[in-house]
XYZ file of C-alpha atoms in Angstrom:
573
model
C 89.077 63.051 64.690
C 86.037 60.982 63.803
C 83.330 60.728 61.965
C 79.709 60.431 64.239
C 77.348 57.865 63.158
C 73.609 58.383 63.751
C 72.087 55.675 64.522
C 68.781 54.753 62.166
C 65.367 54.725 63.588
C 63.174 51.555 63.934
C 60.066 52.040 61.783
C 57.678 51.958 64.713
C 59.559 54.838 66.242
C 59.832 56.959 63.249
C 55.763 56.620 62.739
C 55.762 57.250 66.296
C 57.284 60.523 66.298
C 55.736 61.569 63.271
C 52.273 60.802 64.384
C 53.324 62.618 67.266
C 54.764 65.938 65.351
C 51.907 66.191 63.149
C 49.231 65.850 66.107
C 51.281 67.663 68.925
C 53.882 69.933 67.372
C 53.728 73.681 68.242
C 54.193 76.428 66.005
C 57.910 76.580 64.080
C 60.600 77.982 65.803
C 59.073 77.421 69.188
C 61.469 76.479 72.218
C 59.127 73.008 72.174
C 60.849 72.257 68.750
C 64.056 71.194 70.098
C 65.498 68.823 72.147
C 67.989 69.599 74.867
C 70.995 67.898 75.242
C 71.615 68.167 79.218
C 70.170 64.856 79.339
C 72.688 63.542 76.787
C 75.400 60.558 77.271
C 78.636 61.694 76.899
C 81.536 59.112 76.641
C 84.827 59.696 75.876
C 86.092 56.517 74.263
C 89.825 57.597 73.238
C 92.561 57.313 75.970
C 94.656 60.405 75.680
C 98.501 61.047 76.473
C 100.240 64.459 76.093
C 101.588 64.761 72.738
C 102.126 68.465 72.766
C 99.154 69.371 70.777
C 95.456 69.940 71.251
C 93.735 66.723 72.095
C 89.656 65.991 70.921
C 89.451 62.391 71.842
C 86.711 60.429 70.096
C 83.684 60.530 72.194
C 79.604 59.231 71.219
C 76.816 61.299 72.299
C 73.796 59.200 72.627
C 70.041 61.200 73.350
C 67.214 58.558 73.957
C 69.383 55.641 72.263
C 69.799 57.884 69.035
C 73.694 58.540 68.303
C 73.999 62.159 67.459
C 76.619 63.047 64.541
C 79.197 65.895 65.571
C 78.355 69.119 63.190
C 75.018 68.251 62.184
C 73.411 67.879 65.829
C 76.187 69.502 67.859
C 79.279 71.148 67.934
C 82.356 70.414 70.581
C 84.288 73.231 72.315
C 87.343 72.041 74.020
C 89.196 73.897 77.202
C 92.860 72.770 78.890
C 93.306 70.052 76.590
C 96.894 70.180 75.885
C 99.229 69.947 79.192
C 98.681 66.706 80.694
C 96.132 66.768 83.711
C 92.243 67.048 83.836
C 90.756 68.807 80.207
C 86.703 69.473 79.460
C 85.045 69.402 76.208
C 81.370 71.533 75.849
C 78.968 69.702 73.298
C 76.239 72.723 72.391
C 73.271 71.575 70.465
C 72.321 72.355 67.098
C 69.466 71.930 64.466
C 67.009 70.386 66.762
C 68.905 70.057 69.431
C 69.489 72.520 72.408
C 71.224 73.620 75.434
C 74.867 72.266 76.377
C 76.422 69.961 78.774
C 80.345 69.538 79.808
C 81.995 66.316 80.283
C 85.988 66.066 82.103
C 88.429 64.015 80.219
C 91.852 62.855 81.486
C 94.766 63.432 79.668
C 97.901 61.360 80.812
C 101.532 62.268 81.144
C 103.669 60.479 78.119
C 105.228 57.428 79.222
C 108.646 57.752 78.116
C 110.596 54.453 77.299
C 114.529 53.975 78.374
C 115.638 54.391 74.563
C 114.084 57.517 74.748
C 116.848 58.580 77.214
C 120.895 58.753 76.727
C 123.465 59.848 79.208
C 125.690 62.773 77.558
C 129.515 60.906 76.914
C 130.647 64.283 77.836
C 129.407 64.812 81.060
C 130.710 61.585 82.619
C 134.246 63.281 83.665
C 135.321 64.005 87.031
C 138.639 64.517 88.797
C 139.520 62.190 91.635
C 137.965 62.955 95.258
C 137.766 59.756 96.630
C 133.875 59.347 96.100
C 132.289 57.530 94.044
C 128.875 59.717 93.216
C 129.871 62.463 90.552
C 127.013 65.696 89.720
C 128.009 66.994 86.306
C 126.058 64.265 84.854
C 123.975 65.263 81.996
C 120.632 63.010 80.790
C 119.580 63.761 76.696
C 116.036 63.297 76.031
C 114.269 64.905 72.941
C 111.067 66.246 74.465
C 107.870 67.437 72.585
C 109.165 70.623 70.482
C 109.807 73.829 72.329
C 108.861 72.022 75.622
C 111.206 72.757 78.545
C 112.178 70.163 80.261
C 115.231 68.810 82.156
C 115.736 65.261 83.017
C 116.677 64.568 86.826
C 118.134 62.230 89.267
C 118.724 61.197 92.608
C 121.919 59.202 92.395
C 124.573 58.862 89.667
C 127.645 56.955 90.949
C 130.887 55.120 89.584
C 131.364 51.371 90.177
C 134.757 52.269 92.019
C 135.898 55.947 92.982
C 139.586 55.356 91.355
C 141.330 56.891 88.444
C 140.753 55.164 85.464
C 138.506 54.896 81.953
C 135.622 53.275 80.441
C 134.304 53.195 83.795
C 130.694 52.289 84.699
C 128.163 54.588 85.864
C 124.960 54.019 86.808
C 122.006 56.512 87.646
C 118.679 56.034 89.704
C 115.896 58.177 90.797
C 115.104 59.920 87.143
C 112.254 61.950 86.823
C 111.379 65.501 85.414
C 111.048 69.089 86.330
C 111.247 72.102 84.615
C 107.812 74.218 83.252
C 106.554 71.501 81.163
C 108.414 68.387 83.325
C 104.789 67.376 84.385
C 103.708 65.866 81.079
C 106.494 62.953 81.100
C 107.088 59.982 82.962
C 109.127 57.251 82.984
C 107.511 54.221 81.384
C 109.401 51.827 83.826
C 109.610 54.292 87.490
C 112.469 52.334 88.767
C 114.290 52.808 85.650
C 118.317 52.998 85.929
C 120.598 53.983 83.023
C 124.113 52.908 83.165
C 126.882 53.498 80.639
C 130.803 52.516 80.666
C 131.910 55.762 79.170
C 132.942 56.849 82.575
C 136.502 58.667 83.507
C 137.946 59.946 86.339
C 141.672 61.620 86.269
C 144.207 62.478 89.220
C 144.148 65.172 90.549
C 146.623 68.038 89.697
C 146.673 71.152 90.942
C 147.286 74.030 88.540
C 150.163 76.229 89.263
C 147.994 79.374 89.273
C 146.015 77.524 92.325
C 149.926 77.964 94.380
C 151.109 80.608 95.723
C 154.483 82.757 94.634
C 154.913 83.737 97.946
C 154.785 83.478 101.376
C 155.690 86.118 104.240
C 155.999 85.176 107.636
C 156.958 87.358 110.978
C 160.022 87.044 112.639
C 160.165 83.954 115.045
C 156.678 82.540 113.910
C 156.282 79.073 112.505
C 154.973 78.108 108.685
C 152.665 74.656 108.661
C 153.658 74.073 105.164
C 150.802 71.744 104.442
C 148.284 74.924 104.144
C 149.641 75.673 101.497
C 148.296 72.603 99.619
C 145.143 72.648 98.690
C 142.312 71.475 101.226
C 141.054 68.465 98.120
C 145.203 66.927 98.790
C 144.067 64.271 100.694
C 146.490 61.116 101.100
C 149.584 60.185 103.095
C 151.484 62.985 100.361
C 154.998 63.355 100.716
C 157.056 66.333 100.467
C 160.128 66.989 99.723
C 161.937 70.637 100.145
C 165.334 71.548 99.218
C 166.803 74.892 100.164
C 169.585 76.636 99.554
C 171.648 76.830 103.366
C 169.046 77.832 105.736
C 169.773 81.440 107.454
C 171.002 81.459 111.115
C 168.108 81.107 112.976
C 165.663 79.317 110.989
C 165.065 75.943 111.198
C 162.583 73.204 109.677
C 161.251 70.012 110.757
C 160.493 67.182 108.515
C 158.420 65.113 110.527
C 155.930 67.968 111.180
C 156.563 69.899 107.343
C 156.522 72.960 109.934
C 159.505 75.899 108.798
C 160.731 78.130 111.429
C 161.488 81.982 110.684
C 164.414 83.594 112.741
C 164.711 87.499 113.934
C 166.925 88.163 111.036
C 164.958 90.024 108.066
C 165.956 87.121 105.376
C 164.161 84.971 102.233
C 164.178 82.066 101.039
C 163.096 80.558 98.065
C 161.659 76.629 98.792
C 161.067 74.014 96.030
C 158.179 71.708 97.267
C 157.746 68.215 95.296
C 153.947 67.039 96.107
C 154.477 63.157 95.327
C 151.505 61.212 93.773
C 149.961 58.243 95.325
C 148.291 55.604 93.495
C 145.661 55.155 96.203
C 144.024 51.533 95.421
C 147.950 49.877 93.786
C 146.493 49.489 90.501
C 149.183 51.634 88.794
C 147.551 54.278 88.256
C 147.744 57.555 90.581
C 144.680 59.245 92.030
C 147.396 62.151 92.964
C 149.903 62.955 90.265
C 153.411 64.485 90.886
C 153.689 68.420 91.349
C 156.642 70.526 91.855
C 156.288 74.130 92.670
C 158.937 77.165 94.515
C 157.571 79.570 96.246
C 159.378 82.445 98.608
C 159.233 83.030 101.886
C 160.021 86.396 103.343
C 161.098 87.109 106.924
C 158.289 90.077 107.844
C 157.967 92.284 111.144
C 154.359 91.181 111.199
C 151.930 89.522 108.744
C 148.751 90.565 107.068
C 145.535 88.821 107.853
C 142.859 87.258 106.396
C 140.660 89.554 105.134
C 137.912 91.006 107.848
C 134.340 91.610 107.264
C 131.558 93.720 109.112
C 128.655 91.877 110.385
C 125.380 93.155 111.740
C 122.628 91.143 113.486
C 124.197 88.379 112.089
C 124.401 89.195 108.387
C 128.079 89.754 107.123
C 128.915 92.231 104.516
C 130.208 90.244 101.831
C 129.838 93.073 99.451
C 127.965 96.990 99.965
C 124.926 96.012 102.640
C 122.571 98.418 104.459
C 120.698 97.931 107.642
C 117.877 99.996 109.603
C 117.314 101.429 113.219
C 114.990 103.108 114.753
C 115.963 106.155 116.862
C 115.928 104.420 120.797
C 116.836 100.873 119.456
C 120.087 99.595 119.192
C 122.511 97.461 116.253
C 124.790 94.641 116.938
C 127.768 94.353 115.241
C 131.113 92.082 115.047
C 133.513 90.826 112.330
C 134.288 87.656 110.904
C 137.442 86.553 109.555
C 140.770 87.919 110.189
C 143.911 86.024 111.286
C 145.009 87.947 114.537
C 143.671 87.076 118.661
C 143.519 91.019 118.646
C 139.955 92.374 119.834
C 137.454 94.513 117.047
C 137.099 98.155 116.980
C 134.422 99.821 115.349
C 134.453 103.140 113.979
C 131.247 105.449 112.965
C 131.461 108.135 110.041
C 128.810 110.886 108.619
C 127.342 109.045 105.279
C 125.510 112.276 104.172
C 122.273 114.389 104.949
C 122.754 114.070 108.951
C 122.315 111.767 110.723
C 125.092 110.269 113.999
C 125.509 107.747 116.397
C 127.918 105.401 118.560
C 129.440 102.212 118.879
C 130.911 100.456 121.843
C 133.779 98.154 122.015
C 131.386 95.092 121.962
C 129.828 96.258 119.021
C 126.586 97.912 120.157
C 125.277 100.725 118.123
C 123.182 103.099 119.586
C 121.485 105.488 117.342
C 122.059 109.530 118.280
C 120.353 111.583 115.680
C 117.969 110.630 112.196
C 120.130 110.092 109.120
C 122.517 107.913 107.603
C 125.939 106.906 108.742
C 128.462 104.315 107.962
C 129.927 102.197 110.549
C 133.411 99.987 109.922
C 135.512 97.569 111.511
C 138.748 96.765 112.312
C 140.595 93.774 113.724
C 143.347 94.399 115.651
C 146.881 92.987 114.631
C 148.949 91.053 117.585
C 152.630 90.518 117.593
C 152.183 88.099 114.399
C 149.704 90.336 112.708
C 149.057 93.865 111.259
C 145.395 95.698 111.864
C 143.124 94.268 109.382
C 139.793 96.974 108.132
C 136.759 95.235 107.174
C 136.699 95.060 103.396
C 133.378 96.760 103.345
C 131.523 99.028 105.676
C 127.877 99.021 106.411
C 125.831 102.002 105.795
C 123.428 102.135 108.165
C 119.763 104.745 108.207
C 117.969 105.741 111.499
C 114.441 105.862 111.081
C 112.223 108.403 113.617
C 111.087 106.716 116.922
C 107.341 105.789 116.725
C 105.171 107.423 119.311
C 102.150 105.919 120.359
C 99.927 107.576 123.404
C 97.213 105.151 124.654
C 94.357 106.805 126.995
C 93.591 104.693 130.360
C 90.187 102.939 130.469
C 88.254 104.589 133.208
C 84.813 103.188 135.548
C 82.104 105.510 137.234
C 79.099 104.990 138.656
C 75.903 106.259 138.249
C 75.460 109.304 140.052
C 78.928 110.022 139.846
C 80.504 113.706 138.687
C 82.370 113.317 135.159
C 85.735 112.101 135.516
C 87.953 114.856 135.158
C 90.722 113.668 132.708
C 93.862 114.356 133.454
C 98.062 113.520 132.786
C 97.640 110.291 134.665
C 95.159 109.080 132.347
C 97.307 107.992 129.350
C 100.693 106.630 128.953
C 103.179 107.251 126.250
C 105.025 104.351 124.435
C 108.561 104.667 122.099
C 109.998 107.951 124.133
C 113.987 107.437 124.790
C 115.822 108.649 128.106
C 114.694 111.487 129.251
C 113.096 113.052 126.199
C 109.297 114.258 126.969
C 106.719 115.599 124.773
C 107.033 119.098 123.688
C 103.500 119.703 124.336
C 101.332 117.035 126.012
C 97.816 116.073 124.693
C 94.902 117.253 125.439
C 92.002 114.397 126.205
C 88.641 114.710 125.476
C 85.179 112.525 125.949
C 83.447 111.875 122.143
C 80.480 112.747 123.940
C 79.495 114.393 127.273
C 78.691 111.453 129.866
C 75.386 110.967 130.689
C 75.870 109.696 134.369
C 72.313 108.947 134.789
C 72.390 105.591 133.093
C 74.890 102.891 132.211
C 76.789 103.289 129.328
C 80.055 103.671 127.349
C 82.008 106.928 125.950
C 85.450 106.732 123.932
C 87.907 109.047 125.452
C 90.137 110.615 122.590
C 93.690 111.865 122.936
C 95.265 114.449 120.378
C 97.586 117.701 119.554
C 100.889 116.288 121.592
C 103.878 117.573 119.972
C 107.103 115.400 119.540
C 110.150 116.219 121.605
C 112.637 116.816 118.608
C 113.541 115.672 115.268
C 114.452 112.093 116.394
C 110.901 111.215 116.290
C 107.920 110.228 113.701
C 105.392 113.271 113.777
C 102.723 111.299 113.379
C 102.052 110.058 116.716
C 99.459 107.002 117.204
C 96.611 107.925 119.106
C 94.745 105.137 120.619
C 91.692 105.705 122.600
C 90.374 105.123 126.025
C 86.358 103.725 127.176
C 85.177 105.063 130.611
C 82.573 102.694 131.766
C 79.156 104.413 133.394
C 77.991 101.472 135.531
C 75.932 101.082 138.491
C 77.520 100.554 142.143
C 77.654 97.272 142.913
C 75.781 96.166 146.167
C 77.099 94.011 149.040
C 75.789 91.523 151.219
C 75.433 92.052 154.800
C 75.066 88.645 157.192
C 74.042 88.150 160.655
C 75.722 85.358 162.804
C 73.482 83.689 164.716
C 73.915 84.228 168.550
C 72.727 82.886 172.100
C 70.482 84.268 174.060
C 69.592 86.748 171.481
C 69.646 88.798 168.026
C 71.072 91.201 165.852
C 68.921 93.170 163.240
C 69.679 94.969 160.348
C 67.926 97.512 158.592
C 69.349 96.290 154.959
C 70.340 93.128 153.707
C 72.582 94.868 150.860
C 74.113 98.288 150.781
C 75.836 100.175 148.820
C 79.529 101.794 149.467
C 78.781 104.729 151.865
C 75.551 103.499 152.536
C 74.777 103.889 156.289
C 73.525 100.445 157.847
C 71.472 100.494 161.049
C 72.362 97.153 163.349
C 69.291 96.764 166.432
C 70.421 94.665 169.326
C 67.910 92.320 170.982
C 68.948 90.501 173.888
C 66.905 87.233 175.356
C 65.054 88.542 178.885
C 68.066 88.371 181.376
C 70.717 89.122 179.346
C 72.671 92.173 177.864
C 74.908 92.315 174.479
C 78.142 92.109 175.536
C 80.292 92.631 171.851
C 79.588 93.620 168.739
C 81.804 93.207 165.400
C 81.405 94.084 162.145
C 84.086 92.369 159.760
C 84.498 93.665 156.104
C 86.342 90.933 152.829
C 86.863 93.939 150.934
C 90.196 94.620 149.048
C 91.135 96.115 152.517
C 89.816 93.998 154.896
C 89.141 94.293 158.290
C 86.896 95.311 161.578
C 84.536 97.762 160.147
C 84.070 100.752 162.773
C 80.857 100.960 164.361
C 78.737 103.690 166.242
C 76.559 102.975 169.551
C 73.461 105.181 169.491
C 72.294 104.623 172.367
C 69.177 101.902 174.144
C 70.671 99.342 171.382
C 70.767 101.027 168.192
C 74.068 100.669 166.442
C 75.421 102.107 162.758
C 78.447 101.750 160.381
C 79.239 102.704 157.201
C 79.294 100.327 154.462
C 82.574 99.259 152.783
C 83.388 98.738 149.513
C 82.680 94.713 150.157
C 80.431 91.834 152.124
C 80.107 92.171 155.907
C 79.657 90.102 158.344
C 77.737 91.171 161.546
C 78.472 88.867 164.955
C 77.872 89.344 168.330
C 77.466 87.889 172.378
C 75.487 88.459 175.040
C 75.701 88.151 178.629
C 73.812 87.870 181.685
C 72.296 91.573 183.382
C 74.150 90.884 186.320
C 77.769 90.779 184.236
C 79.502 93.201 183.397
C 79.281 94.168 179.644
C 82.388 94.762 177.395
């Protein structure tokens, strides 16, 4: 893009470096002949915007003030230097020079002017609704070739929401998007684009958006206004004119609400939907629509259609849905015209498989398979039974089985645990089902009760109770812990007129501990009590041996030792 300029060399600093090359220059082709450019200054000097080609900005490479020149002393390699963001460019040495250094370069978005941008005549249509923002507007903007972008906005609105032409439109909020909507920007970012080519027409239902006809049960009212359509909005007026109205049926004009009697009649009804110039400026936001449609005097109605829904998801079209064996579904319906309740209904789909449904909807699974489960709501005096338009097929996966060993203690000394049934639990069975053959549990090693230490128990070979379950049961292990036996403290109240010694100041659970009473000259122990805070607390039972010597076993916990004594001539406890 360029053409690099070297820079010439003073005439001291040529004789310099020639004086220097002749006295200190190493053999040819030595690494000591060239001059490595990682020291080099790099400067882009070329402001870049995305264009949607490569970009090599001009840039001057400067090595001890000398200017190199671009395919002489180096080359340039460039890398992400077309999509606008952060690019790199590579400058390896050449002739004399050596090694390579990388310098970042910026390439902007392009800054794209209002000309740039046009608002498609075409798109600038709506039919009345009474609000003034409209969403089929289209923005034309010819964008770097085979680039895909789409012009946006936040807001596009009419000046007034009423029927008319020319009308003006502006839009805020544009922007980008799209794959390649991050190269542009707006020049100006609060830009708006307004144009006058704006039109909005009445509204006007088509006759294909009416209905022919109409059949309502015996004795049930028709709110004529439903059949409009839910956009008629407006003080509309109708008119209706019917040939003489059977005996029986009746309609009131206040309410637009027609009356069916017991007979099994029609009638055919002409319905005038008057327009209504909304704002008085002669010209109607609703225009004038006539349609007839029958009505036919029915036993009972259909409804609305009905569809299945399970855990909340309603089968709009084909669905499926999962279970495991021992969970359960919920279903219900949605739609439907009648107050009648839902019934559900459960069918073989194919390769096994059963189950059953309550009247609230609750599937439990019975057997592993596939099954299909449908709907229906129930018709009332107005309205027929309505099936769910589609059914929901529905698969029941095995139960999961998972059989976790108990963590066990011991102390040192101690026999191995035996291992037995109580030592693991079993997690996913259903009812009453049990394993067909229970596991067997093993230590990973044999205990060594001598010292503290760990062993992984290991569970394996149950057998599942039937079909309805995943064969491959999770096993997950249990520790027994070897530890020592804890000691506990044993401490003597102080008393009057006296003392009580112990042989131990800690024992161990079963450990027998020796009290020896000494009264003060005179006097006699009168109690002794030996209190225990262990998970059972409590007086501790204690043995007199005889001229003052007293024993107990120790409990699994501290103990407290406490005593009186009494004057010889009293009588002892």
């Amino acid at each position: 893009m360029k053409q690099k300029m070297r820079k010439a060399i003073g005439l001291w600093l040529a004789a310099a470096m020639l004086l220097s090359a002749a006295v200190l220059a190493p053999t040819a082709g030595a690494a000591e002949d060239t001059l490595s450019l990682a020291e080099a200054d790099i400067s882009i000097t070329e402001v870049c915007y995305y264009n949607g080609g490569r970009q090599e900005p001009d840039m001057t490479v400067t090595l001890y003030t000398e200017t190199l020149e671009e395919g002489r002393d180096y080359s340039a390699t460039y890398q992400d230097n077309v999509d606008a963001g952060t690019a790199s460019v590579t400058v390896t040495g050449e002739g004399i020079y050596s090694g390579s250094q990388t310098k970042l370069f910026t390439i902007h978005p392009r800054k794209v002017k209002a000309e740039e941008l046009s608002i498609d005549k075409g798109s600038c249509h709506k039919t009345y609704d009474g609000e003034r923002e409209i969403t089929t507007l289209e923005i034309e903007f010819d964008a770097e070739a085979e680039d895909n972008v789409t012009v946006t906005y936040e807001k596009a609105e009419y000046d007034e929401p009423y029927v008319g032409n020319n009308l003006l439109i502006t839009v805020s909020g544009i922007g980008f998007s799209g794959e390649d909507g991050k190269n542009y920007v707006l020049q100006d970012p609060n830009l708006e684009l307004t144009t006058e080519a704006g039109m909005i027409t009445a509204m006007s239902p088509e006759p294909s958006e009416f209905r022919d006809e109409v059949r309502l049960a015996k004795g049930y009212s028709l709110d004529v206004k439903s059949l409009f359509l839910p956009e008629w909005k407006g003080e509309i007026e109708c008119d209706f004119y019917f040939s003489e109205l059977p005996e029986g049926w009746s309609f009131d004009e206040k309410t637009l609400t027609l009356s069916a009697g017991e007979s099994a009649d029609e009638i055919s009804m002409t319905i005038q939907l008057k327009g209504d110039d909304v704002n008085n400026d002669n010209k109607k936001e609703y225009q004038d629509r006539y349609y007839t449609i029958d009505v036919i005097a029915v036993e009972k109605e259909e409804q609305e259609d009905v569809f299945l829904s399970v855990e909340g998801t309603t089968a709009t079209s084909e669905i499926k849905a999962t279970v495991y064996y021992g969970e359960t579904l919920e279903f219900s319906t949605q739609g439907g015209s009648s107050t009648g309740e839902d019934t559900f209904a459960v069918s073989i789909r194919g390769g096994g498989g059963w189950g059953s449904i309550d009247q609230n909807g609750t599937f439990t699974p019975i057997e592993v398979g596939k099954v299909l489960v449908s709907a229906t709501k129930t018709g009332d005096d107005r309205y027929n039974d309505k099936k769910a338009m589609y059914p929901v097929e529905v698969t029941i996966l095995p139960a999961p089985l998972t059989i976790q060993v108990k963590d066990k203690t011991a102390h040192i000394g101690d026999a191995i645990p035996a291992l037995t049934a109580q030592d693991y639990t079993v997690t996913g069975l259903v009812g009453t089902d049990q394993l067909a053959q229970a596991p067997t549990l093993t230590y990973a090693a044999t205990p060594d009760m001598g010292k503290a230490g760990s062993v992984a128990i290991q569970a394996a070979g149950a057998v599942i109770p039937n079909g309805n379950y995943d064969p491959n049961i999770t096993y997950l292990p249990g520790t027994l812990t070897i530890q020592e036996k804890p000691s506990y403290r044993i401490t003597l109240q102080p008393m009057e007129h006296g003392t009580i010694v112990s042989d131990l100041d800690t024992a161990q659970e079963g450990d027998t501990v020796t009290l020896t009473a000494k009264p003060a000259e005179g006097y006699l122990l009168d109690t002794l009590t030996v209190t225990s805070d262990a998970s059972a607390p409590g007086t501790v039972s204690v043995k007199d041996m005889g001229e003052g010597i007293y024993t107990f076993s120790m409990p699994a916990g501290n103990v407290t030792v406490s005593g009186t004594m009494v004057p010889e001539e009293a009588t002892p406890e």
